[in-house]
Coordinates of C-alpha atoms in Angstrom, one line a residue:
M35 CA 18.8 -17.7 16.6
T36 CA 17.2 -14.4 15.9
S37 CA 15.0 -14.4 12.8
K38 CA 14.6 -11.4 10.5
V39 CA 12.0 -9.7 8.3
L40 CA 13.4 -7.2 5.8
L41 CA 11.9 -4.2 4.0
F42 CA 13.1 -3.7 0.4
G43 CA 12.7 -0.3 -1.2
N44 CA 14.2 3.0 -2.2
P45 CA 14.1 5.1 -0.2
V46 CA 13.3 3.4 3.1
S47 CA 15.2 5.3 5.7
R48 CA 12.1 7.2 7.1
S49 CA 9.9 4.1 7.2
L50 CA 7.9 3.6 10.4
S51 CA 7.5 -0.1 9.8
P52 CA 10.5 -1.1 12.0
V53 CA 9.0 0.7 14.9
M54 CA 5.6 -0.9 14.5
Q55 CA 6.8 -4.5 13.7
N56 CA 9.5 -4.6 16.3
A57 CA 7.0 -3.5 18.9
A58 CA 4.8 -6.4 17.9
F59 CA 7.6 -8.9 18.0
A60 CA 8.6 -7.7 21.5
A61 CA 5.0 -7.8 22.8
L62 CA 4.5 -11.4 21.8
G63 CA 8.0 -12.5 22.8
I64 CA 9.0 -13.4 19.2
D65 CA 12.8 -13.5 18.7
C66 CA 12.7 -11.5 15.4
S67 CA 13.9 -8.1 14.1
Y68 CA 12.6 -6.0 11.3
E69 CA 15.3 -4.4 9.3
L70 CA 15.6 -2.0 6.4
R71 CA 17.3 -2.7 3.1
E72 CA 17.8 0.2 0.7
V73 CA 17.6 -1.5 -2.7
D74 CA 17.7 0.2 -6.0
T75 CA 16.2 -1.3 -9.2
G76 CA 19.4 -3.1 -10.2
G77 CA 19.8 -4.5 -6.7
L78 CA 16.4 -6.2 -6.4
P79 CA 17.4 -9.6 -7.8
A80 CA 20.3 -9.8 -5.3
A81 CA 18.0 -8.8 -2.5
I82 CA 15.7 -11.7 -3.3
V83 CA 18.6 -14.1 -3.5
E84 CA 19.5 -13.0 0.1
L85 CA 16.0 -13.8 1.1
R86 CA 16.2 -17.2 -0.4
V87 CA 19.6 -18.3 1.0
D88 CA 19.5 -16.9 4.5
E89 CA 17.2 -19.2 6.5
R90 CA 17.0 -16.6 9.3
I91 CA 14.9 -14.4 7.1
V92 CA 11.2 -15.4 7.4
G93 CA 9.8 -12.8 5.0
A94 CA 9.9 -9.3 3.7
N95 CA 7.9 -6.2 2.8
V96 CA 8.4 -4.6 -0.6
T97 CA 7.8 -0.9 -1.2
I98 CA 8.3 1.7 -3.9
P99 CA 9.6 1.2 -6.6
H100 CA 9.6 -2.7 -6.5
K101 CA 6.0 -3.8 -5.9
E102 CA 5.4 -4.8 -9.6
A103 CA 9.0 -5.8 -10.6
V104 CA 9.4 -8.3 -7.7
I105 CA 6.7 -10.6 -9.1
A106 CA 9.0 -12.1 -11.7
L107 CA 11.4 -13.1 -9.0
L108 CA 9.0 -15.1 -6.9
D109 CA 7.8 -18.7 -7.1
D110 CA 4.1 -18.2 -6.2
L111 CA 1.5 -15.5 -5.8
D112 CA -1.6 -15.3 -3.6
P113 CA -4.6 -14.9 -6.0
Q114 CA -5.3 -11.3 -4.8
A115 CA -1.7 -10.3 -5.5
A116 CA -1.9 -11.9 -8.9
R117 CA -5.1 -10.0 -9.7
I118 CA -3.8 -6.7 -8.5
G119 CA -0.4 -7.1 -10.2
A120 CA 1.6 -5.9 -7.2
V121 CA 3.2 -7.5 -4.1
N122 CA 4.0 -5.8 -0.9
T123 CA 4.7 -8.9 1.3
I124 CA 6.8 -12.0 0.7
S125 CA 6.7 -15.1 2.9
R126 CA 9.1 -18.0 2.9
Q127 CA 7.4 -21.4 2.4
G128 CA 10.2 -24.0 2.6
A129 CA 12.4 -23.3 -0.3
R130 CA 9.8 -21.2 -2.1
L131 CA 8.9 -17.5 -1.9
K132 CA 5.3 -16.5 -2.1
G133 CA 4.0 -12.9 -2.8
W134 CA 1.0 -11.3 -1.2
N135 CA -0.7 -8.0 -1.3
T136 CA -2.0 -6.6 2.0
D137 CA -2.3 -3.0 0.7
A138 CA -5.8 -3.5 -0.5
E139 CA -7.1 -4.9 2.8
G140 CA -5.1 -2.3 4.7
F141 CA -6.6 0.5 2.6
L142 CA -10.2 -0.6 3.1
Q143 CA -9.8 -0.9 6.8
A144 CA -8.1 2.5 7.1
L145 CA -10.7 4.1 4.9
S146 CA -13.5 2.8 7.2
E147 CA -11.6 3.6 10.4
T148 CA -10.8 7.2 9.4
D149 CA -14.3 8.1 8.0
T150 CA -15.4 10.9 10.3
S151 CA -18.8 11.1 8.6
N152 CA -19.8 7.6 9.8
S153 CA -21.4 7.1 6.3
P154 CA -20.2 5.7 3.0
P155 CA -19.3 8.0 0.1
P156 CA -22.4 9.4 -1.6
P157 CA -24.1 6.8 -3.9
G158 CA -25.3 7.3 -7.4
G159 CA -22.7 9.9 -8.4
G160 CA -20.8 7.8 -10.9
Q161 CA -21.9 6.4 -14.2
G162 CA -24.0 3.3 -13.5
G163 CA -24.2 4.1 -9.8
G164 CA -21.6 4.1 -7.1
Y165 CA -19.3 7.0 -6.0
R166 CA -16.6 8.6 -8.0
V167 CA -12.9 8.2 -7.2
A168 CA -9.7 9.8 -8.5
I169 CA -6.5 7.9 -7.7
I170 CA -3.3 9.9 -8.2
G171 CA -0.5 7.6 -9.2
A172 CA -0.3 4.3 -11.2
G173 CA 2.2 2.2 -9.3
G174 CA 1.8 -0.8 -7.0
A175 CA -0.1 1.1 -4.2
A176 CA -2.5 2.7 -6.8
R177 CA -3.2 -0.8 -8.2
A178 CA -4.1 -2.1 -4.7
V179 CA -6.4 0.9 -4.1
A180 CA -8.1 0.6 -7.4
S181 CA -8.7 -3.1 -6.9
A182 CA -10.1 -2.5 -3.5
L183 CA -12.5 0.3 -4.6
Q184 CA -13.6 -1.0 -8.0
P185 CA -16.4 -3.4 -6.8
T186 CA -18.3 -0.5 -5.2
A187 CA -17.2 2.6 -7.0
G188 CA -18.9 4.0 -10.1
D189 CA -16.2 5.9 -12.0
V190 CA -12.5 5.4 -11.2
W191 CA -10.0 7.8 -12.7
I192 CA -6.2 7.0 -12.6
I193 CA -4.3 10.2 -12.8
A194 CA -0.6 9.8 -13.6
R195 CA 2.4 11.5 -15.2
N196 CA 3.1 8.3 -17.1
L197 CA -0.1 7.9 -19.0
E198 CA 0.9 4.5 -20.5
Q199 CA 1.4 3.1 -17.0
A200 CA -2.1 4.4 -16.1
R201 CA -3.5 2.7 -19.2
R202 CA -1.9 -0.6 -18.2
L203 CA -3.4 -0.4 -14.8
C204 CA -6.9 0.2 -16.2
T205 CA -6.5 -2.6 -18.7
D206 CA -5.2 -5.1 -16.1
L207 CA -7.9 -4.3 -13.6
R208 CA -10.6 -3.9 -16.2
I209 CA -11.5 -0.4 -15.2
D210 CA -14.0 0.7 -17.9
R211 CA -15.8 3.6 -16.1
G212 CA -13.4 6.5 -15.6
G213 CA -10.0 5.5 -16.9
P214 CA -6.5 6.9 -17.4
V215 CA -6.0 10.7 -17.1
D216 CA -2.8 12.8 -17.7
L217 CA -1.5 14.6 -14.6
T218 CA -2.0 17.9 -16.4
R219 CA -5.8 17.3 -16.0
L220 CA -5.5 16.8 -12.2
R221 CA -7.6 19.7 -11.1
E222 CA -10.5 19.3 -13.5
T223 CA -10.7 15.5 -12.7
I224 CA -10.7 15.8 -8.9
A225 CA -13.4 18.5 -9.2
K226 CA -15.9 15.8 -10.3
V227 CA -15.2 13.1 -7.7
D228 CA -16.3 12.2 -4.2
L229 CA -13.0 10.6 -3.0
V230 CA -9.4 11.6 -3.9
V231 CA -6.6 9.1 -3.1
N232 CA -3.0 10.2 -3.3
A233 CA -0.8 7.1 -4.0
T234 CA 2.3 9.1 -4.8
P235 CA 5.1 10.6 -2.6
A236 CA 4.1 14.1 -3.7
D237 CA 1.8 16.3 -1.6
L238 CA -1.3 16.2 -3.9
P239 CA -3.8 17.6 -4.4
P240 CA -3.5 21.1 -2.9
A241 CA -6.0 21.4 0.0
G242 CA -7.6 24.4 -1.6
W243 CA -8.7 22.3 -4.6
L244 CA -11.1 20.2 -2.5
T245 CA -14.6 21.2 -1.4
P246 CA -16.1 20.4 2.0
D247 CA -18.2 17.5 0.7
Q248 CA -15.1 15.7 -0.9
R249 CA -13.0 13.3 1.0
S250 CA -9.2 12.8 0.6
F251 CA -7.0 10.0 1.6
D252 CA -3.2 10.5 1.6
L253 CA -1.8 7.0 1.3
R254 CA 1.9 7.9 1.6
S255 CA 2.2 10.6 4.2
R256 CA 3.5 9.5 7.7
R257 CA 2.0 12.8 8.9
S258 CA -1.6 12.0 7.9
V259 CA -4.0 10.0 10.0
E260 CA -5.0 8.0 6.9
G261 CA -1.5 7.1 5.9
R262 CA -0.6 5.9 9.4
A263 CA -3.9 3.9 9.6
M264 CA -3.1 2.2 6.3
L265 CA 0.4 1.4 7.4
L266 CA -0.9 -0.1 10.5
H267 CA -3.5 -2.4 8.9
Q268 CA -1.4 -3.6 6.0
G269 CA 1.5 -4.2 8.4
A270 CA -0.8 -6.2 10.8
A271 CA -1.9 -8.4 7.9
S272 CA 1.7 -8.9 6.8
F273 CA 2.7 -9.9 10.4
E274 CA 0.0 -12.5 10.4
I275 CA 1.3 -14.0 7.1
W276 CA 4.8 -14.2 8.4
M277 CA 4.1 -15.4 12.0
G278 CA 0.9 -17.4 11.6
R279 CA -0.7 -15.7 14.6
Q280 CA -2.9 -12.7 15.3
A281 CA -1.1 -9.4 15.2
P282 CA -1.2 -7.2 18.4
V283 CA -2.8 -4.3 16.6
D284 CA -3.2 -2.1 19.7
V285 CA 0.6 -2.4 20.4
M286 CA 1.5 -1.6 16.8
R287 CA -0.9 1.4 16.8
A288 CA 0.6 2.8 20.0
A289 CA 4.1 2.4 18.7
L290 CA 3.2 4.4 15.5
D291 CA 1.4 7.1 17.5
R292 CA 4.5 7.6 19.8
E293 CA 6.8 7.8 16.8
S294 CA 4.5 10.2 14.9
V295 CA 4.2 12.8 17.6
P296 CA 6.4 15.8 16.7
A297 CA 9.4 16.3 19.0

């Protein structure tokens, strides 16, 4: 009986996750398929019920806009997911569903892998030491990035159209150096940072706003090297949660690279 892993989100039609995960299943001879489920906000509870009742489904990924809302529908959380306040991976554990967050780990691995300078961001720039970071967005992905960077960063600014959402993120993650910033102050905020992370679907910031000594990381774009690297590493971590075995990272990377080459 073929098992399944699902991706819940809206939109999901352009996701590269099926290409990557199905290549991994095939390489290891696992009888499993990775399938998309376009789920709007009102449909999320029913999607989780499907996950509970269909024993063929071993787990799921969760993407925009459900990473925070899904928490209330689960039975248990990994400590890191609880601290971040967002879930991107669900595993079935008997009759219980457990939420995980592999975005933070995936981001840090991708950040290191795509660092062409072979050096960390400049130290000492932020208040109290550490480098300065601007994260554009305040959703689940932004929460994972902020959580991953906070231990080593100096100032962390969360730039969002919804300022109240940015304030909640800063409060929940105890960000007290930097803080929430309205999107109207995007340009002036990124002018004073070392690293800019775009955690929104929009193409931000304009390339002309960055100086040569600033680094940018486009979390969402399937066209960017950084975005594909993060997709790879968070996906490999999710695979290992579902399957209980090491992910074939090279196979997954090759599948992504083939799909990402323009026709």
